[in-house]
Short mmCIF file of C-alpha atoms in Angstrom, two decimals:
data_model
loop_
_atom_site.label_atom_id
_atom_site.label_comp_id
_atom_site.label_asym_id
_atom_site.label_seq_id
_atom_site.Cartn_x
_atom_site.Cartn_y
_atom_site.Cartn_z
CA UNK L 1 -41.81 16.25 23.40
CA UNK L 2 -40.18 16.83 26.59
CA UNK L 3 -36.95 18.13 26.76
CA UNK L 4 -34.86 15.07 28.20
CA UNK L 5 -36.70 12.54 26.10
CA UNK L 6 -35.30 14.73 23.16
CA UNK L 7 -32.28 14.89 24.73
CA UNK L 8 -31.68 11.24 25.30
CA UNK L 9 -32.88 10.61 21.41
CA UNK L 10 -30.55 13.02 19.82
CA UNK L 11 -28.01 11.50 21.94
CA UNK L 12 -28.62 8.17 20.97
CA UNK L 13 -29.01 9.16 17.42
CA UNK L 14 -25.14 10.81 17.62
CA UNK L 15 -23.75 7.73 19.54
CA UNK L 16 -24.93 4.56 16.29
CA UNK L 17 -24.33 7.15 13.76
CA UNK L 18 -21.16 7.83 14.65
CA UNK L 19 -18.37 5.81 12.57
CA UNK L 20 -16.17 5.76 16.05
CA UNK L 21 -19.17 4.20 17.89
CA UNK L 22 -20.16 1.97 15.52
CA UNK L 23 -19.78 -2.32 16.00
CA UNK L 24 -16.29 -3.60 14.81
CA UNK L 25 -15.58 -6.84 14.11
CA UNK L 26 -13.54 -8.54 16.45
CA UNK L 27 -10.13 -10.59 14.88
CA UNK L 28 -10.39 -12.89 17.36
CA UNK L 29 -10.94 -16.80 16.69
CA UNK L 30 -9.51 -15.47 12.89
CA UNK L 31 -8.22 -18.53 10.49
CA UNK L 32 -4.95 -16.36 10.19
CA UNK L 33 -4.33 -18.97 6.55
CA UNK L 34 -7.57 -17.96 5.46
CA UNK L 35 -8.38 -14.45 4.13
CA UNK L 36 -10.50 -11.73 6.34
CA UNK L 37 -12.47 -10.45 3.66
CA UNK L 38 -13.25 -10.70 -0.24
CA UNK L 39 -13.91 -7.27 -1.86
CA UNK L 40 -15.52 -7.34 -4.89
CA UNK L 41 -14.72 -3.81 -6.58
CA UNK L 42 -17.65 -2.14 -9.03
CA UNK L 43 -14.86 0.48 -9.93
CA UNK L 44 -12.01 -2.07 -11.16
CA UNK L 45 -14.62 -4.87 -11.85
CA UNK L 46 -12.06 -7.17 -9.96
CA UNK L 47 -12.19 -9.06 -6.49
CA UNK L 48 -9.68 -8.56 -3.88
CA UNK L 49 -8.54 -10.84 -0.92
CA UNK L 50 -7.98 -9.29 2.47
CA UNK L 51 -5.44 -10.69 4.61
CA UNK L 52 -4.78 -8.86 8.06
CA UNK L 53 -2.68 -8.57 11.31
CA UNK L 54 -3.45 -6.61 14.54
CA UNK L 55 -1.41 -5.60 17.25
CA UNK L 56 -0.85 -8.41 20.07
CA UNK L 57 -3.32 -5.53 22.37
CA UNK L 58 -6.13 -5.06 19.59
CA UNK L 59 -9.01 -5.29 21.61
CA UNK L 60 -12.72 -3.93 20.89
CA UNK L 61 -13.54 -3.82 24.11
CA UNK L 62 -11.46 -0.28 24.37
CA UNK L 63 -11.55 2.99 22.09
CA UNK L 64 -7.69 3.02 20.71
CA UNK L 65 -7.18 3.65 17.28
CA UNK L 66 -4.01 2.63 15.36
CA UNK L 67 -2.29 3.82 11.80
CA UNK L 68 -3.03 0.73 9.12
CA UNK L 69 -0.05 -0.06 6.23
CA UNK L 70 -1.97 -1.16 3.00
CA UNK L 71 0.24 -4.30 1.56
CA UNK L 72 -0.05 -4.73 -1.95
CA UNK L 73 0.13 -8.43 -3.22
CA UNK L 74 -0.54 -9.69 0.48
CA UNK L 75 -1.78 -13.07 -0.74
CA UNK L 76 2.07 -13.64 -1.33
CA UNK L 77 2.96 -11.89 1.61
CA UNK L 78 0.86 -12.39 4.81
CA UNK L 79 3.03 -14.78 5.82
CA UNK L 80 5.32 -13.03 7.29
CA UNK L 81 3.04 -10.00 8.75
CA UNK L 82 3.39 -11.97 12.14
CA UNK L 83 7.37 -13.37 11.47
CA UNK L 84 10.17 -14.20 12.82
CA UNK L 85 11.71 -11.44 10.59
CA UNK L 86 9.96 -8.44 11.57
CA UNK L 87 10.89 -7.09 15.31
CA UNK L 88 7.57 -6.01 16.23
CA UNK L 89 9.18 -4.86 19.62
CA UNK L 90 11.06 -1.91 17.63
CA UNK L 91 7.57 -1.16 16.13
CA UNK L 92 4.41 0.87 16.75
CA UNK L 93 1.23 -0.43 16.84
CA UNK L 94 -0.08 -0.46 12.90
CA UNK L 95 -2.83 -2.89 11.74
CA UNK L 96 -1.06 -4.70 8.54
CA UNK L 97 -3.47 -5.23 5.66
CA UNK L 98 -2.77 -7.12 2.52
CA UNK L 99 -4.54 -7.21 -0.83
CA UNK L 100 -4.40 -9.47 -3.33
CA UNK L 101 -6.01 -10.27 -6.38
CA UNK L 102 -8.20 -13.12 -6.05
CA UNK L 103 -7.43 -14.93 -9.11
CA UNK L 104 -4.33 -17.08 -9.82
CA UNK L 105 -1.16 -18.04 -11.91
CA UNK L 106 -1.45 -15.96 -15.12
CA UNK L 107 -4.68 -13.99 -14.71
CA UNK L 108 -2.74 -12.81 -11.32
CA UNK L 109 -0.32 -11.69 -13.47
CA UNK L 110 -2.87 -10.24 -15.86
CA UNK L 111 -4.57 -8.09 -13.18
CA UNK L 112 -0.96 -6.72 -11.20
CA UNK L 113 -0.05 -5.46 -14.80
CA UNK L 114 -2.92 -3.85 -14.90
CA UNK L 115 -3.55 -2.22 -11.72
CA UNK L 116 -0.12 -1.47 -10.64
CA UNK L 117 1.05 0.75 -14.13
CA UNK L 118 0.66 4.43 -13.72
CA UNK L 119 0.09 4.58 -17.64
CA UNK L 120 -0.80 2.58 -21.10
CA UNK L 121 2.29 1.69 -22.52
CA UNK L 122 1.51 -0.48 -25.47
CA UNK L 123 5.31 -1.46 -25.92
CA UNK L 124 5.41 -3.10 -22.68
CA UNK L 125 2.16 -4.58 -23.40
CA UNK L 126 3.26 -6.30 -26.40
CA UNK L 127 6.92 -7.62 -24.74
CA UNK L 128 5.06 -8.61 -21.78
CA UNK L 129 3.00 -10.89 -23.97
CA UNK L 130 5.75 -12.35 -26.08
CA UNK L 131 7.40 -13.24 -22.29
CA UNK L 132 4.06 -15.37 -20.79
CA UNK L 133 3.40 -16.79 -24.29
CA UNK L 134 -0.34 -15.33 -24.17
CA UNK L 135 -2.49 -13.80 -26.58
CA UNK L 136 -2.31 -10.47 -28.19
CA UNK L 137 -4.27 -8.00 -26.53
CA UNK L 138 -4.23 -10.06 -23.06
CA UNK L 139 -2.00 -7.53 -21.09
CA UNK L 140 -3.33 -4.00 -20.49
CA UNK L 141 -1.17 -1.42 -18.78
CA UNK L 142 -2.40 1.53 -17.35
CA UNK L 143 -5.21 0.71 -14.43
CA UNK L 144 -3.65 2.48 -11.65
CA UNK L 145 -5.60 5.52 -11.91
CA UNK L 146 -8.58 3.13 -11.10
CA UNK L 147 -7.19 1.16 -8.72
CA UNK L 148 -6.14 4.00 -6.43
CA UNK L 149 -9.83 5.24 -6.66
CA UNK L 150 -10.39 1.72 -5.48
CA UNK L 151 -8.77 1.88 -2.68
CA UNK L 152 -10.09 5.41 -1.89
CA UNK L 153 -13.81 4.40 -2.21
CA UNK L 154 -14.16 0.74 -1.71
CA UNK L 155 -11.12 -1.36 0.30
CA UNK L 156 -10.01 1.97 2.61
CA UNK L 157 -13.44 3.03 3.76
CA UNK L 158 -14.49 -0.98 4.27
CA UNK L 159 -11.38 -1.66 7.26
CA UNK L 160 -12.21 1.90 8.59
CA UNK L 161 -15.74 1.06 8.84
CA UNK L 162 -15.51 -2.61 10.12
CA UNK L 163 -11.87 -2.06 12.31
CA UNK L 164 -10.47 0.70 14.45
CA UNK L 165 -8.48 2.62 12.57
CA UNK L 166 -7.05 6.21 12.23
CA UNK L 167 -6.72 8.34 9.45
CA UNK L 168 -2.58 7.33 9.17
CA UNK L 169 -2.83 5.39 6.62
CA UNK L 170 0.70 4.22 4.69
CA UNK L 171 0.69 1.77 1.49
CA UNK L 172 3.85 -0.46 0.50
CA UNK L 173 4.20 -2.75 -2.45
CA UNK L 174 7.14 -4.63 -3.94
CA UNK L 175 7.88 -4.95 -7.93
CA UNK L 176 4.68 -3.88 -9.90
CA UNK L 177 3.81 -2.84 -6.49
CA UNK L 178 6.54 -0.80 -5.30
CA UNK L 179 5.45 1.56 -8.87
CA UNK L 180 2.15 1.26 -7.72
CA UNK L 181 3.27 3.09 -4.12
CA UNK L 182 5.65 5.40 -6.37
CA UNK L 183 2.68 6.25 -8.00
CA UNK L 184 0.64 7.17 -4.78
CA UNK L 185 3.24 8.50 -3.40
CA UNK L 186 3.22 11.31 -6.35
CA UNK L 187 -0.56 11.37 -6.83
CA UNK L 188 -2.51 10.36 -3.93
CA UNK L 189 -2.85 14.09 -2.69
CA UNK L 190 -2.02 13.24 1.17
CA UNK L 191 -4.80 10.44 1.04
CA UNK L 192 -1.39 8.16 2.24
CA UNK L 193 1.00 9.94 4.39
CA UNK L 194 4.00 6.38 4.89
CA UNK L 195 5.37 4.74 1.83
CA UNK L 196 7.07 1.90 1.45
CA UNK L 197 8.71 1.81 -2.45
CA UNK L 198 9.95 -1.75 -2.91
CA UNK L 199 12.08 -3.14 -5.71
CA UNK L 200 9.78 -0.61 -7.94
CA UNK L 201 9.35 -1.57 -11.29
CA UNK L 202 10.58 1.90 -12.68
CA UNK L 203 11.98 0.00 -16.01
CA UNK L 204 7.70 0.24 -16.95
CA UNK L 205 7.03 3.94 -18.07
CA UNK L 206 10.35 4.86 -17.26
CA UNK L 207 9.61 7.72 -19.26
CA UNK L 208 6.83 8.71 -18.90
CA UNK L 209 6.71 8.32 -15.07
CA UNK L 210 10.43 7.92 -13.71
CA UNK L 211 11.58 10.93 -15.90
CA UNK L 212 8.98 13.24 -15.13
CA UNK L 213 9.13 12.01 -11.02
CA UNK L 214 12.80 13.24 -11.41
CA UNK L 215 12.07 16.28 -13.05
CA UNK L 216 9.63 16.96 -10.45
CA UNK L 217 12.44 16.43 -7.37
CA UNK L 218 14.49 18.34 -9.61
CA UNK L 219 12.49 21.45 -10.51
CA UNK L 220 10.17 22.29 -7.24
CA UNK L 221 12.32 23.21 -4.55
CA UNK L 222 9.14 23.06 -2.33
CA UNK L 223 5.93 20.39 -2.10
CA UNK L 224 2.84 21.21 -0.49
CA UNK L 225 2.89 17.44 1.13
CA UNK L 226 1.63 16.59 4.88
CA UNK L 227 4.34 15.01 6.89
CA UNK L 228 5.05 12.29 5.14
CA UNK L 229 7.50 8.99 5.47
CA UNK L 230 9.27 7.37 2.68
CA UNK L 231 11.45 4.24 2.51
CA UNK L 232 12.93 3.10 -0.57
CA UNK L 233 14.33 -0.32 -1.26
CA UNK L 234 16.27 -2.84 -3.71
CA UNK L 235 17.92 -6.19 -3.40
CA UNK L 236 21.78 -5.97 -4.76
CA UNK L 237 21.32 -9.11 -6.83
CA UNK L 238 18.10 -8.18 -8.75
CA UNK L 239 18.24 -6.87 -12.70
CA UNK L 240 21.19 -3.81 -12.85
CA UNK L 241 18.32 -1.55 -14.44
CA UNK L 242 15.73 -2.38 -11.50
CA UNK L 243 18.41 -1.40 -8.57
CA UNK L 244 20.17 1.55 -10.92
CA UNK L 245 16.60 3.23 -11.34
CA UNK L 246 16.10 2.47 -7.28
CA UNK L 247 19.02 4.52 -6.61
CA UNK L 248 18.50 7.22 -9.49
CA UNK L 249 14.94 8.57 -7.46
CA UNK L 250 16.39 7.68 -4.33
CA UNK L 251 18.95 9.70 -5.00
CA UNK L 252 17.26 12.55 -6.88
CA UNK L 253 14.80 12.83 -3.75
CA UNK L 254 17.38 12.70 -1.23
CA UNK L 255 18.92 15.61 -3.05
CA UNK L 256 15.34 17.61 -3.23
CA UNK L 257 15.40 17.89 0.74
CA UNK L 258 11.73 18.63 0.97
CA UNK L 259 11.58 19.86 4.52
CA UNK L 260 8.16 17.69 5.68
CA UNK L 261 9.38 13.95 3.76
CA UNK L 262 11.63 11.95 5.70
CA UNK L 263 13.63 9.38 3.05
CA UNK L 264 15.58 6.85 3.70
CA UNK L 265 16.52 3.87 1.20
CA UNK L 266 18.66 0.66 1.22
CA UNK L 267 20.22 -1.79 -1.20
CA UNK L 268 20.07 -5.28 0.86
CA UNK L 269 23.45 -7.14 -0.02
CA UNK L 270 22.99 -10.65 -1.36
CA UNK L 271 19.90 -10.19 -1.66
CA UNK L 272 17.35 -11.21 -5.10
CA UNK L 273 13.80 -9.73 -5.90
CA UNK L 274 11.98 -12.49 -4.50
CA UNK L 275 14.49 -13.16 -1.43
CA UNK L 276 14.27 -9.70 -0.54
CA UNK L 277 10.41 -9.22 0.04
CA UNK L 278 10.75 -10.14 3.88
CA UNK L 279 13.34 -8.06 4.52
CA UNK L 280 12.24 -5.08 2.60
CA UNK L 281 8.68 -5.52 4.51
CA UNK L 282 10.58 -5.03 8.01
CA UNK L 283 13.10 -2.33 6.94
CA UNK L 284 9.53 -0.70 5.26
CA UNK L 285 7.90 -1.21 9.06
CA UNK L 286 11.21 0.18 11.19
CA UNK L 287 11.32 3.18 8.94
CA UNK L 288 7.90 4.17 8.65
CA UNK L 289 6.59 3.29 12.13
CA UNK L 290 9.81 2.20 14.37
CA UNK L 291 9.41 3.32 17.84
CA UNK L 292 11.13 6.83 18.43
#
């Protein structure tokens, strides 16, 4: 074979293997009420919806990248990705992309229980029962291991293949969620470098994942961490044990002073667990990506 003909194949061959080359799909003409995407996942054996929102320049057409935040429970929260509460003007470009569980009303509820808990807890499992009124053996703590691989091999790798994307990746959830970030944020091994911790749930495996997450601030006076963002978050008016935990890690990882995480937190005044979601998602999006 001649030299330029091999040239021009190897070339060619380089250019449509190339993840940065490849076709992405283009948002436009998007039913912004309807989701982007169902996952099904072979690791969790559950099917997630994908709601998204690009920045007002997204185009194909060019070869900018941006940073993606991961929103957990995005079925509930897509709504206000594009808002009148969050000041996209103060912002950097960052692709917003929610997940949700597919399924409804309890078996929702069923599934965040799941997913979201860092560990089995059969004590919770049994309260949480008594609470919805459902059968024994219904609610299963402990999935998050699972989920987080998830996300690794399935939902993460699917937007970077179909959207352009970077490797800053950040993941923020509120409740359930906000322990499911807490978790990452302690385990993910730099796989998420922003965090937004949200009205966390610490009152599940307080100790057995609170306790040992102070110890940890407490103890190791250095962490071998990328440059990583944090924002931590309560509303004043939610359950004294929620907002007390909130500010006992807050506080215990303020104190730590790990020279490459940058912390903030904020108790919003007046504010309940459900009314604060919106405003939790913007402080979450000014502290992680606000514009220098």
């Amino acid at each position: 074979m001649k030299q330029p003909n091999l040239l021009f194949i190897t070339f060619s061959f380089l250019i449509f293997c190339n993840p940065l080359f490849s076709q992405k799909l283009d948002p436009k003409g998007r039913d912004f009420f309807k989701p982007d995407h169902i996952i099904k996942s072979e690791i969790t054996n559950k099917d997630y919806l994908i709601h998204m929102s690009f920045p007002k320049n997204y185009s194909i057409q060019d070869s900018i990248t941006y940073p993606v935040l991961y929103v957990l429970d995005g079925k509930s929260t897509f709504g206000y990705f594009e808002s009148s509460y969050i000041d996209f003007e103060k912002i950097e470009d960052v692709i917003l992309v929610g997940i949700s569980h597919k399924v409804n009303g309890m078996k929702s509820k069923i599934n965040r229980f799941n997913d979201y808990t860092a560990y089995r807890d059969t004590i919770t499992d049994k309260r949480i029962e008594k609470k919805f009124d459902v059968e024994k053996r219904t609610i299963k703590t402990g999935g998050a291991v699972k989920f987080l691989e998830c996300l690794k091999k399935e939902i993460v790798p699917f937007i970077e293949q179909h959207y352009k994307t970077n490797s800053d990746r950040g993941i923020s959830g509120h409740s359930l969620g906000g322990l499911f970030t807490a978790y990452c944020f302690l385990n993910s091994d730099n796989y998420f470098t922003r965090f937004g911790i949200n009205s966390p749930s610490f009152q599940l495996n307080e100790e057995i994942f609170l306790e040992p997450a102070i110890d940890k601030f407490t103890n190791n006076k250095t962490w071998n961490i990328e440059p990583t963002k944090v924002f931590i978050s309560t509303g004043e008016n939610e359950s004294p044990m929620m907002v007390s935990n909130m500010i006992k890690f807050s506080l215990y990882l303020k104190k730590s002073n790990y020279e490459n995480i940058e912390m903030n937190w904020k108790i919003y005044r007046n504010e309940s667990h459900t009314s604060v979601i919106p405003f939790s998602l913007n402080g979450t999006l000014t502290n992680l990506y606000g514009k220098e």
